[in-house]
Coordinates of C-alpha atoms and ligand atoms in Angstrom, one line a residue:
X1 CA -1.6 -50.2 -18.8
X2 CA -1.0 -51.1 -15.0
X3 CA -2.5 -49.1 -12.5
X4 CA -1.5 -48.1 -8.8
X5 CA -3.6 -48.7 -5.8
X6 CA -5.3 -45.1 -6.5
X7 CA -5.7 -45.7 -9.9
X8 CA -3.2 -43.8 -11.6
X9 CA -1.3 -45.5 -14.4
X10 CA 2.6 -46.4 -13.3
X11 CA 4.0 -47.2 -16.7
X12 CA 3.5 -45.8 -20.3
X13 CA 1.8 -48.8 -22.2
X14 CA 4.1 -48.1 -25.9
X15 CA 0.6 -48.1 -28.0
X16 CA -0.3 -45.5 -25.5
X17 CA 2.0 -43.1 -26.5
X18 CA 0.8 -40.2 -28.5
X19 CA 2.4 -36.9 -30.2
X20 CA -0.5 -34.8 -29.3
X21 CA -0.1 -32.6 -26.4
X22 CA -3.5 -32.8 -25.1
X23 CA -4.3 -36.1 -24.0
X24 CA -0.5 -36.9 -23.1
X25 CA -1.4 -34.8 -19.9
X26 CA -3.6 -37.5 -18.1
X27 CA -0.2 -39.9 -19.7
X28 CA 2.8 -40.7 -17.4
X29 CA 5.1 -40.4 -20.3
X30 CA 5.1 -36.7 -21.1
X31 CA 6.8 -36.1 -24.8
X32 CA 9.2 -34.3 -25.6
X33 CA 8.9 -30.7 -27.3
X34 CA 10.1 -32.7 -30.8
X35 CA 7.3 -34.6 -30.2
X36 CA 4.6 -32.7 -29.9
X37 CA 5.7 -29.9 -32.0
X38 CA 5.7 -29.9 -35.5
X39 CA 7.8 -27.4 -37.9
X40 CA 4.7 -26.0 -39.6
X41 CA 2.9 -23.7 -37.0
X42 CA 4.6 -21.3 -34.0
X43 CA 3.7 -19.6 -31.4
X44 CA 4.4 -16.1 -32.9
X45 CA 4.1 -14.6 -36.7
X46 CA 6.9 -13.0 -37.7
X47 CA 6.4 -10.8 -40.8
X48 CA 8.6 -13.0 -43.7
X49 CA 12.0 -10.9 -43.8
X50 CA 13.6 -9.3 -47.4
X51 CA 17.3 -9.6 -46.4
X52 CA 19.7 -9.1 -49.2
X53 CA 22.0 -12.0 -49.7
X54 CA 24.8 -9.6 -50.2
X55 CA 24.3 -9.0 -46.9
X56 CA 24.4 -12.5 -45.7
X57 CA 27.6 -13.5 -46.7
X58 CA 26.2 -16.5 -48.5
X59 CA 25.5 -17.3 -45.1
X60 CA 21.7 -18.1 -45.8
X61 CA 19.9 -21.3 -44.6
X62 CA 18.8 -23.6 -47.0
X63 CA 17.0 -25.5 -45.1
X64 CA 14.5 -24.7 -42.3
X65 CA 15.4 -24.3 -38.7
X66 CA 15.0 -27.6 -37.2
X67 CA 13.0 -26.3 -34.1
X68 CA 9.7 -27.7 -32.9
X69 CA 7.0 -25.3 -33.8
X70 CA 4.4 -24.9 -30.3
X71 CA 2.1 -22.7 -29.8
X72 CA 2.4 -20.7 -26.2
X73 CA -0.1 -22.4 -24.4
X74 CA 1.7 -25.4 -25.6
X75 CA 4.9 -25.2 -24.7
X76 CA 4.1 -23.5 -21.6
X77 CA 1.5 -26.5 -20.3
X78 CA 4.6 -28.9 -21.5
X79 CA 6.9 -27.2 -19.0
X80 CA 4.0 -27.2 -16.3
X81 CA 3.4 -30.7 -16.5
X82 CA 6.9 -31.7 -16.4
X83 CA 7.8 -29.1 -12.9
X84 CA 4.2 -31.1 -11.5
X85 CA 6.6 -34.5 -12.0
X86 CA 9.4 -33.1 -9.9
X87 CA 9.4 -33.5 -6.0
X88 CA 10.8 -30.6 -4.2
X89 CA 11.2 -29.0 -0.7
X90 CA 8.5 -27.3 -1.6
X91 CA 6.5 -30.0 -1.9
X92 CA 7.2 -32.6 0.7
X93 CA 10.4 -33.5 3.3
X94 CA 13.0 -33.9 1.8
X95 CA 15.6 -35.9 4.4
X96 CA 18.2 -36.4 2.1
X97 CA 21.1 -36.8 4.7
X98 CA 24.6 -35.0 4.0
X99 CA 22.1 -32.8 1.0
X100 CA 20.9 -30.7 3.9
X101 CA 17.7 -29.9 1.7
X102 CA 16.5 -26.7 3.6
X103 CA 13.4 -24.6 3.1
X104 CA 14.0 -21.8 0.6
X105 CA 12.2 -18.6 2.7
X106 CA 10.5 -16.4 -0.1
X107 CA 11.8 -13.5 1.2
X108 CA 15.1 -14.6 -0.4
X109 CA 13.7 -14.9 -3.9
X110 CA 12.5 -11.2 -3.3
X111 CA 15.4 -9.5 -2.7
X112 CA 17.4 -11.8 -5.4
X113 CA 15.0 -9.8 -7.7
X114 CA 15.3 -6.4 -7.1
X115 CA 16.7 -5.3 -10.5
X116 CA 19.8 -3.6 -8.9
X117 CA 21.2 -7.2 -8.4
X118 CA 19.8 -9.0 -10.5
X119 CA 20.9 -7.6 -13.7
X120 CA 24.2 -6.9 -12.8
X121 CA 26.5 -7.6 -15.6
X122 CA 30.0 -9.0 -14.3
X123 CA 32.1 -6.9 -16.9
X124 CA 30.1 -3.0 -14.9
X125 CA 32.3 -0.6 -14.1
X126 CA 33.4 -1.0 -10.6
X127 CA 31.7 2.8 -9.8
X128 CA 27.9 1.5 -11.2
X129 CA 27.7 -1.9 -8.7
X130 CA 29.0 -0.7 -5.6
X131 CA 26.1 -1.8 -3.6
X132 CA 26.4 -5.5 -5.2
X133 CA 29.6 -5.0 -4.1
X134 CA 28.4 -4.1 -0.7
X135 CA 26.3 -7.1 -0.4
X136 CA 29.5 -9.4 -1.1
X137 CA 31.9 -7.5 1.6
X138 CA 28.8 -7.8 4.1
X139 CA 28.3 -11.7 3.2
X140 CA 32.0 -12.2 3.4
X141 CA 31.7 -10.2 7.2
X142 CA 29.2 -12.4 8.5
X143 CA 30.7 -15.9 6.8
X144 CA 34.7 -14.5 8.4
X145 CA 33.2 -14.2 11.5
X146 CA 30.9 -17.2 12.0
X147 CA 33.9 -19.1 11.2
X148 CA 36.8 -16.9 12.9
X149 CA 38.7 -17.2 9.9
X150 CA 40.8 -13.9 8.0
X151 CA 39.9 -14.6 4.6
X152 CA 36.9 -15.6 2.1
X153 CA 36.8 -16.4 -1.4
X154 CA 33.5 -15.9 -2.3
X155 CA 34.2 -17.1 -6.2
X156 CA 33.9 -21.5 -6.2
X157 CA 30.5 -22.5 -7.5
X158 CA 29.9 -25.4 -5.0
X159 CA 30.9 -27.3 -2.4
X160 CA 33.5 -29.4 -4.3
X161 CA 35.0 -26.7 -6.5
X162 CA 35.0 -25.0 -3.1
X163 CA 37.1 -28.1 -1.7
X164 CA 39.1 -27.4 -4.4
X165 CA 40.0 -23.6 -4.3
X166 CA 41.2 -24.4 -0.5
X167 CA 43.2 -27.5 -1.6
X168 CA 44.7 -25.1 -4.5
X169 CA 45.7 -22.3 -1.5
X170 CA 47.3 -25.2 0.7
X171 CA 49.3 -26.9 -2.2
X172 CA 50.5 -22.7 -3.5
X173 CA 51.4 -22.3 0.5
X174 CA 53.5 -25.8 0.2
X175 CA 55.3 -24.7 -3.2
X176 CA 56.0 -21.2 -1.4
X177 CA 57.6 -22.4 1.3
X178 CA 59.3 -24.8 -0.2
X179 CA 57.4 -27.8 1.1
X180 CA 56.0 -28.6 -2.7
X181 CA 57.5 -32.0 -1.8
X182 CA 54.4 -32.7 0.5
X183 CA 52.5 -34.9 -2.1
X184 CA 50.0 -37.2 0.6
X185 CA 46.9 -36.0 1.2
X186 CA 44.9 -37.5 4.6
X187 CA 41.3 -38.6 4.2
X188 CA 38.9 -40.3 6.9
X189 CA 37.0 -42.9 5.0
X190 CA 33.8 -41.9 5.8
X191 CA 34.2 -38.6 3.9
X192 CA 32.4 -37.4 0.9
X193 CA 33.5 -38.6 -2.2
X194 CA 34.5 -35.3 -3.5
X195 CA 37.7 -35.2 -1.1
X196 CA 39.6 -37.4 -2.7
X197 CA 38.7 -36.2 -5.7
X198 CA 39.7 -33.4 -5.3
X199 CA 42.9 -34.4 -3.5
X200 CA 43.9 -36.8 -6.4
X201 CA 42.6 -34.3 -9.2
X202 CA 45.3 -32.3 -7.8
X203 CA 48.0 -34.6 -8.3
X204 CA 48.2 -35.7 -4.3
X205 CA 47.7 -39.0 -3.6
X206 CA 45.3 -39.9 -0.5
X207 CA 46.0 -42.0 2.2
X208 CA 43.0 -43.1 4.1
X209 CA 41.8 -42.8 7.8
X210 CA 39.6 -45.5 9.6
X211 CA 37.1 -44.2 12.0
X212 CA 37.0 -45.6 15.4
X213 CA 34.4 -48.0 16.8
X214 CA 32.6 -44.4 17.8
X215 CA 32.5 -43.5 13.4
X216 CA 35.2 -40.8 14.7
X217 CA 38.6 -40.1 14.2
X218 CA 40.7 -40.8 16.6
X219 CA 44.2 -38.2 17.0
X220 CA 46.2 -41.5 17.1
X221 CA 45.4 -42.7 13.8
X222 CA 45.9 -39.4 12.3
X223 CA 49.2 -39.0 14.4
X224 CA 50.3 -42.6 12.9
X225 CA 49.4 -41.2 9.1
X226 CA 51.3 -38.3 9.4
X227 CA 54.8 -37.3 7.7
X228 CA 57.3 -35.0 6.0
X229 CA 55.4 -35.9 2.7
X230 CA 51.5 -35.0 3.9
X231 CA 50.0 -31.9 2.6
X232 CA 47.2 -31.9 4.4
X233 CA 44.0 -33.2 5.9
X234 CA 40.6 -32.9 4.9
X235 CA 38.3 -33.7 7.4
X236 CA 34.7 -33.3 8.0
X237 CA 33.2 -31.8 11.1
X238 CA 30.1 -32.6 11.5
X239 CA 31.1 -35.8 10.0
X240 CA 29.0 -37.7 7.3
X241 CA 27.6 -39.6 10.4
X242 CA 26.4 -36.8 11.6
X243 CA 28.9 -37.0 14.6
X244 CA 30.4 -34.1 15.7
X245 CA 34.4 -34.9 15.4
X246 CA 35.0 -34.6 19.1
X247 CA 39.3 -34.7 19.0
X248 CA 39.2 -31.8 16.4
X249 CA 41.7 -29.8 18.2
X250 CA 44.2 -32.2 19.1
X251 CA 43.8 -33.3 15.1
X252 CA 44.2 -29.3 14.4
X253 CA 47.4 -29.6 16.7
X254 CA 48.9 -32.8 15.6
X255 CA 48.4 -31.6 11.5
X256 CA 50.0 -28.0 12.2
X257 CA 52.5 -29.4 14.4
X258 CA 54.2 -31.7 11.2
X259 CA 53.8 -28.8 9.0
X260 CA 50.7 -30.1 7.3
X261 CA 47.1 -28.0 6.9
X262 CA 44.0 -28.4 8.0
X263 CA 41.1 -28.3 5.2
X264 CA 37.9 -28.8 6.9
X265 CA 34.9 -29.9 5.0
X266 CA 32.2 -27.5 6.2
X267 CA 29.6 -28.8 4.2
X268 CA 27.8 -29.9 7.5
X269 CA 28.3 -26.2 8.5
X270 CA 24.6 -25.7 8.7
X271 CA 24.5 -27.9 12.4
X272 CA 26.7 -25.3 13.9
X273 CA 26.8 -22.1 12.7
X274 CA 26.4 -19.5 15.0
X275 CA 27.6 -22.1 18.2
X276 CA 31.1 -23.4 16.7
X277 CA 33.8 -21.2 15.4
X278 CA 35.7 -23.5 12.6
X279 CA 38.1 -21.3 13.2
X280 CA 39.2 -21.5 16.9
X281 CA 39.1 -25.3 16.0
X282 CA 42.3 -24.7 14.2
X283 CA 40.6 -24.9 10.8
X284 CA 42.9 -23.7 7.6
X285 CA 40.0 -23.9 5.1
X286 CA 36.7 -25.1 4.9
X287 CA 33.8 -24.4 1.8
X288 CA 30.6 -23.6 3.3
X289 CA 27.9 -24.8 0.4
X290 CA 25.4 -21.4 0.5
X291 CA 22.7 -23.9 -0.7
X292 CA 23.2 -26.2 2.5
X293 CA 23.7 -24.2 5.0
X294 CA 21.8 -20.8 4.4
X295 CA 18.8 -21.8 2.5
X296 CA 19.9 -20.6 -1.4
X297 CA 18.2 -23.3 -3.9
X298 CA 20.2 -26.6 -4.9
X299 CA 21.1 -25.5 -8.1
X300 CA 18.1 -23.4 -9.1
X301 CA 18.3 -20.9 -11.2
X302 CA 22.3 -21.3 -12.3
X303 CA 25.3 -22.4 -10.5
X304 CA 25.5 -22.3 -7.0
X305 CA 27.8 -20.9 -4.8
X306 CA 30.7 -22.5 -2.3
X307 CA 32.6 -19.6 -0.5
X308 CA 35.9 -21.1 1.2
X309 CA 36.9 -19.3 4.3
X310 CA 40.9 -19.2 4.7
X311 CA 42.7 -19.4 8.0
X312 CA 45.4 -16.4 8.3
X313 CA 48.4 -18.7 7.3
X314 CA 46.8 -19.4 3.7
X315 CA 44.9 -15.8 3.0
X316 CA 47.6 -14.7 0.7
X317 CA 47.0 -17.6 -1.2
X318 CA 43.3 -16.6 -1.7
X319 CA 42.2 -16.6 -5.4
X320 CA 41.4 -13.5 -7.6
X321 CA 39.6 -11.3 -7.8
X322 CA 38.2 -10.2 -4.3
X323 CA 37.0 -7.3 -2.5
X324 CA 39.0 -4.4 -0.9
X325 CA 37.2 -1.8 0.7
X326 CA 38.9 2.0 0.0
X327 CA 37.7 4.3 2.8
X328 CA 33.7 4.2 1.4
X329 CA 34.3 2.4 -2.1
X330 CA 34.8 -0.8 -2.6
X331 CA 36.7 -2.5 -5.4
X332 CA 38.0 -5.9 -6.7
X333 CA 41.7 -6.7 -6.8
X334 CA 41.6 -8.5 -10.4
X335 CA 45.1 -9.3 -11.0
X336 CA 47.2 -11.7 -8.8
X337 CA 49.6 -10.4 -6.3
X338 CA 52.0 -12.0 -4.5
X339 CA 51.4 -15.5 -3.1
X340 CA 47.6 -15.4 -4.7
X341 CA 47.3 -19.1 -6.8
X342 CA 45.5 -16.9 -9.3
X343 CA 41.9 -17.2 -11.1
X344 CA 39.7 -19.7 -10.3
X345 CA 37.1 -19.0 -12.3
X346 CA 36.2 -16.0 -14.8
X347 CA 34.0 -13.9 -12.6
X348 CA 33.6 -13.4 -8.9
X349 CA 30.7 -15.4 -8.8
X350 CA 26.9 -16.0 -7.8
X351 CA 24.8 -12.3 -7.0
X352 CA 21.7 -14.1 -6.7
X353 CA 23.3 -16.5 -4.1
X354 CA 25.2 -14.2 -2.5
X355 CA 21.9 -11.8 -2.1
X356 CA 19.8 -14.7 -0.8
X357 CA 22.4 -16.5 1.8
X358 CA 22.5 -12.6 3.1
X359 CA 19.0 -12.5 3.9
X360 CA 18.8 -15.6 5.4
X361 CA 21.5 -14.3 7.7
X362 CA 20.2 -11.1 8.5
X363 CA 16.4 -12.1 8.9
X364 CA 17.8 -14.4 11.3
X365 CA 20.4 -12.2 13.1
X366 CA 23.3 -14.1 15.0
X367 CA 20.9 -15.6 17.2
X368 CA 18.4 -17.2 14.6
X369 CA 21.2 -18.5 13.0
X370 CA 22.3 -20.1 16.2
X371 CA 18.9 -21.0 16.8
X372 CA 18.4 -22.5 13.3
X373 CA 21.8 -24.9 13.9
X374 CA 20.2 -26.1 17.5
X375 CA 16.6 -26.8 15.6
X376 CA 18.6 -28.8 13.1
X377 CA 20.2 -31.0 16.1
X378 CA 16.8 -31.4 18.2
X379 CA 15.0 -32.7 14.8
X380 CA 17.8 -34.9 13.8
X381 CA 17.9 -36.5 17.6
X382 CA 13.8 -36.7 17.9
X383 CA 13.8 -38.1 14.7
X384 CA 16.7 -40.9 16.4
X385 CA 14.9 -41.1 19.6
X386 CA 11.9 -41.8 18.0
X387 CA 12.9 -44.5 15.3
X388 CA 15.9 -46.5 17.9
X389 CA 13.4 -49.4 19.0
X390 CA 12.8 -50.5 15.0
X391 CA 15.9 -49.6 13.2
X392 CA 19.8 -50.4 13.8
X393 CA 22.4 -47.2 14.7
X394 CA 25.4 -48.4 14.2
X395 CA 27.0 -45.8 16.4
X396 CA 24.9 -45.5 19.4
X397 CA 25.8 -44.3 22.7
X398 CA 25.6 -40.1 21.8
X399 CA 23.3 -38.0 20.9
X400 CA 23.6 -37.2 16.9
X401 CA 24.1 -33.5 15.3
X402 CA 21.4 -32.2 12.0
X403 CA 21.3 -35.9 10.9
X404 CA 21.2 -39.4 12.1
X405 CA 22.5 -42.7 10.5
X406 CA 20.5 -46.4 10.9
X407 CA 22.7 -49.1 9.0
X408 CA 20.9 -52.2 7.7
X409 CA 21.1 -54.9 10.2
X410 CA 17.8 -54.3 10.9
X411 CA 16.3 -55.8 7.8
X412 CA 18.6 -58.7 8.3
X413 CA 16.4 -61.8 7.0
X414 CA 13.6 -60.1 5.7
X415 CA 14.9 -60.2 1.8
X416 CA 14.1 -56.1 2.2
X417 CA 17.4 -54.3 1.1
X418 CA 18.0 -50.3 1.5
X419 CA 17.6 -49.6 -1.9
X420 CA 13.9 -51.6 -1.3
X421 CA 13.2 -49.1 1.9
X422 CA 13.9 -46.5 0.1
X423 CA 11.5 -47.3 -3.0
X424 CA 8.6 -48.0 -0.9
X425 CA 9.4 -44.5 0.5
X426 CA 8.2 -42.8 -2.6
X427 CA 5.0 -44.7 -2.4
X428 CA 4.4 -43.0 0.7
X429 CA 4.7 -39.4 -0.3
X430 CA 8.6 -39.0 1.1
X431 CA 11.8 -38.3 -1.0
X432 CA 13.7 -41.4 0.2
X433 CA 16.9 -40.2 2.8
X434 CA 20.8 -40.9 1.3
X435 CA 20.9 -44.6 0.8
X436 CA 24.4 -46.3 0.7
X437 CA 26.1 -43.2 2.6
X438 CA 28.2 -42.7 4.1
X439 CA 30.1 -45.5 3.0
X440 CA 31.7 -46.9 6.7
X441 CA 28.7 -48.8 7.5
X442 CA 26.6 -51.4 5.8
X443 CA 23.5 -50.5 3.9
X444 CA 23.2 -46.8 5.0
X445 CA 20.6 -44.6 5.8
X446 CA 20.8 -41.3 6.3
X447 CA 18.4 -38.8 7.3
X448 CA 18.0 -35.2 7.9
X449 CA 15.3 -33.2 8.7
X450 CA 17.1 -29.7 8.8
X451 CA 15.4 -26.7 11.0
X452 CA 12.7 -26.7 8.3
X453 CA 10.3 -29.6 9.3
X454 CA 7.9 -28.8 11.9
X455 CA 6.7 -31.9 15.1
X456 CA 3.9 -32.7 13.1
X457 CA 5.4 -33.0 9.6
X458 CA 8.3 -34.8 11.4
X459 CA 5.7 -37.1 13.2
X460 CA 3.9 -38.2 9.9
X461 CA 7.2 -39.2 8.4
X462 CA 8.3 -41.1 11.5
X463 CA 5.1 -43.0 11.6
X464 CA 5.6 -43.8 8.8
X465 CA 8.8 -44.5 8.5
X466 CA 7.9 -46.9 11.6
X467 CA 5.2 -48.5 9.8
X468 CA 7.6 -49.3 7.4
X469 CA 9.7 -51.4 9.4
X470 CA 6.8 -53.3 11.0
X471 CA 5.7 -54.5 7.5
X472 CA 9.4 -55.1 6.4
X473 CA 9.7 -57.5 9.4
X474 CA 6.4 -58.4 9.3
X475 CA 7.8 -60.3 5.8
X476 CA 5.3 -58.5 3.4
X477 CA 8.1 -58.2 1.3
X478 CA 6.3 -57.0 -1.8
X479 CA 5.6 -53.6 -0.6
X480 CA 9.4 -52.8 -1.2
X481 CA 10.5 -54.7 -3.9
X482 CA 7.6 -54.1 -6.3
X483 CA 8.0 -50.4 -5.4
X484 CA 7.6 -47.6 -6.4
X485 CA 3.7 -48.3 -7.3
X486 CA 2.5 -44.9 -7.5
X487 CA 5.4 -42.9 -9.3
X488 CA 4.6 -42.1 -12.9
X489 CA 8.0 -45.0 -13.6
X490 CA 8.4 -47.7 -11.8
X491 CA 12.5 -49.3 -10.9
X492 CA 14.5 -47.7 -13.6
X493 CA 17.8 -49.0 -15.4
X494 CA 20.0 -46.9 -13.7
X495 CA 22.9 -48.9 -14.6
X496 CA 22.0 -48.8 -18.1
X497 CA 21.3 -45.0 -18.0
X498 CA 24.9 -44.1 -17.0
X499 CA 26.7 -46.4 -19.4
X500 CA 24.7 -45.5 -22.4
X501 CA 22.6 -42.0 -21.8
X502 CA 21.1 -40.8 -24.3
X503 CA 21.4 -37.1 -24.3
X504 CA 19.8 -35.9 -27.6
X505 CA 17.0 -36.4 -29.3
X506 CA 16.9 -37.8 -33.2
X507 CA 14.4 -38.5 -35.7
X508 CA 16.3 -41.9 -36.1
X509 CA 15.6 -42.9 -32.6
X510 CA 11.9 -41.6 -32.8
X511 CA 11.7 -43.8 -36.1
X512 CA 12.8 -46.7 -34.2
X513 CA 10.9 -46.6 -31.3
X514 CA 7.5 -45.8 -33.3
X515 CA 8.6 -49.4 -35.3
X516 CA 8.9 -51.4 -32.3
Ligands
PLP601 C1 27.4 -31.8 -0.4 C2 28.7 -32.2 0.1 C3 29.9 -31.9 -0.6 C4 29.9 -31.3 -2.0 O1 29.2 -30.1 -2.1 P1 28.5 -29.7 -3.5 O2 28.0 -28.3 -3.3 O3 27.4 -30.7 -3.8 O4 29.6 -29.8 -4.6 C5 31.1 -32.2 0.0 N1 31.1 -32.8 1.2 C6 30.0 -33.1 1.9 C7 30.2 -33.7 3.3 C8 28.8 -32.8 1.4 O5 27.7 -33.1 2.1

């Protein structure tokens, strides 16, 4: 078995591999529960059941449940080991650029818990959950006006399904009016891949924007795209640069002005809320991703939650159900009225989201929020000031918003490549930044701190980040492409895991690998 520098082993050796549970734990390769479990014992004895088969239907099994038999402290030491294998914002930065991978305050998981929201059932009578209800309207206040928008639909489960609720408003807007003929839909290339995706998944077909010299878009080019057949442009402000999209208005103006919307992707909300009103940018919709911008967990604990605020020209188009407030009750308009494109999906969405993104807003007040946006900025741009001399921005000349982007011309000649950086990252303790994103400059790299980090945590990583670059040009070239050294696997066949996954586990496969 190798071994890294601190003497913990970097691959499983195949002899090494062992279906016990106990001394797997000191083992990189933790098994699976299949493995370890066998279907003789369990964790609980269950008196043997007398069921009648009349009863059963002829319905009973003939053969024993297929389930790994564990004992509690087995299965429970399997799931421990495998969270200790997981890095997290809770345990080290996280500067994933565009991810906006925030700290998730405590007091947010506290209130999620109260049992008055979290065991809500979606299908209550209106009259038992008015004060989940309240928490919705309230969340929908404070995301209307942070945004100076009319409208929210608090239902999409991310940012992307959020991208698409707003493209579904726009395009029923179009049909209403009689503009259903609008079929283009305008995209700056350095946008997130989930624009066009959701432009194209919607039948439009997506004409592409270049980016200036600056990485922003100029009013020109957009003026020059424009036509009786565009629907719309999505556009992100801050852009995936992490520059703010200084000719916004005049883009707002030009869009309106040929009859075309304007869908904003707010996923970079999170730089600033609280100083910059989408809406009196002349924004028709924009998603805000809860989980980016006000601290609700990535995907923990079920899907997550993309609320799209709607400019007054599409908030008749708003999905089902939402909120209407009745003098002091509140209630959900479940059927579609006039103009409304209808359900999105079959609820009204994510309580424990909406609970936690509302205490992050109200411990912060309007002011911390502000606050949190400006913190974002000032660690983004110490984080540029402090990296300039070694790395390569390709957009230089103003100051950057919540992250900052260094292209690759830096490692020219030194046979060190992103990807390499980026391994050699892990060895050092640090979640590696986006690589390879945005995709308008060569070899990307970008990184963002968010409000979270503190000088000194954002000091370590810059040093060494910095002493990163030294060795890269230095020429010790092995520290990147032989890493990751001290990550329980080493470079992994990612190509070969997304053309054939394996997604369940067989007895055949076990069979085979035990005979190799
Ligand atoms: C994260 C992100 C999205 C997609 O949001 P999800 O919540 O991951 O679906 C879209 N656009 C940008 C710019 C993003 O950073």
């Amino acid at each position: 078995m190798s071994m890294n520098s601190q003497g913990r082993p970097t691959a499983p050796a195949a002899e090494s591999r062992t279906v016990s549970s106990g001394p797997a734990a000191l083992l990189p390769a933790e098994p699976l529960l299949f493995e370890i479990g066998d279907r003789d014992h369990s964790g609980v004895d269950l008196p043997d059941v007398e069921v009648d088969d009349s009863r059963l239907g002829g319905l009973r099994r003939k053969a024993p449940l297929d389930l790994p038999g564990l004992t509690e402290p087995e299965a429970l030491r399997h799931y421990v080991r495998l969270s200790r294998r997981n890095y997290s914002i809770d345990s080290g930065m996280y500067p994933l650029g565009s991810c906006t991978m925030k700290h998730n305050p405590r007091l947010n998981e506290k209130m999620a818990r109260l049992p008055g929201f979290a065991d809500v059932h979606p299908l209550q009578p209106v009259s038992t959950v008015q004060g989940a209800l309240g928490i919705m309207e309230q969340l929908s206040h404070w995301l209307m006006e942070l945004t100076n928008t009319a409208a929210v639909a608090l239902s999409p489960k991310a940012g992307a399904h959020g991208e698409l609720c707003g493209m579904m408003a726009i395009k029923a807007a179009h049909e209403a009016k009689g503009q259903g003929h609008r079929k283009i839909v305008l995209v700056p290339e350095s946008a997130h891949g989930t624009n066009p995706a959701t432009a194209a998944f919607l039948g439009y077909s997506v004409k592409s924007i270049d980016a200036n010299e600056n990485g922003t878009v100029d009013v020109e080019a957009v003026v020059a795209a424009l036509s009786d057949d565009v629907a719309a442009i999505m556009l992100t402000n801050p852009n995936t640069c992490g520059l703010f999209e200084s000719q916004i208005i005049e883009i707002a103006k030009a869009v309106h002005d040929a009859g075309a919307y304007f869908y904003c992707d707010g996923a970079n909300f999170n730089a600033i809320m609280g100083v910059v009103r989408p809406g009196d940018l002349g924004i028709d919709a924009m998603h805000i991703n809860l989980h980016k911008t006000f601290s609700t967990p990535h995907g923990g604990g079920g899907p997550g939650s993309g609320p799209v605020v709607l400019s007054e020209a599409l908030a008749p188009y708003a999905p089902v159900p939402f909120i209407r407030k009745n003098g002091e009750n509140i209630g959900l308009v479940e059927h579609a009225e006039d103009g409304s494109f209808g359900r999105l999906t079959a609820f009204h969405g994510q309580m424990g989201m909406y609970v936690r993104a509302l205490t992050y807003m109200l411990s912060h007040g309007a002011d911390g929020l502000a606050q949190a946006a400006r913190d974002a900025v000032l660690n983004a741009n110490y984080i540029k000031a402090r990296l300039d001399d070694l790395f390569s921005a390709p957009f230089d000349g103003q100051p950057v918003m919540h992250e900052v982007l260094f292209d690759d011309s830096f490692l020219k000649g030194t046979d060190v490549s992103t990807l390499d950086f980026a391994k050699a990252m892990i060895d050092e303790g640090f979640h590696p930044m986006t690589m390879y994103f945005p995709l308008v400059v060569h070899g990307a790299m970008l990184i963002e701190p968010t409000e979270s980090e503190s000088l000194q945590t954002l000091d370590v990583f810059i040093e060494t980040m910095r002493d990163l670059a030294h060795d890269a040009k230095a020429g010790n070239v092995g520290r990147f492409t032989q890493a990751p050294m001290r990550a329980p696997l080493r470079r992994l066949d990612e190509t070969r895991a997304a053309r054939q996954p394996k997604l369940k586990w067989s007895q055949e496969d076990q069979r085979a690998k035990a005979a190799e």
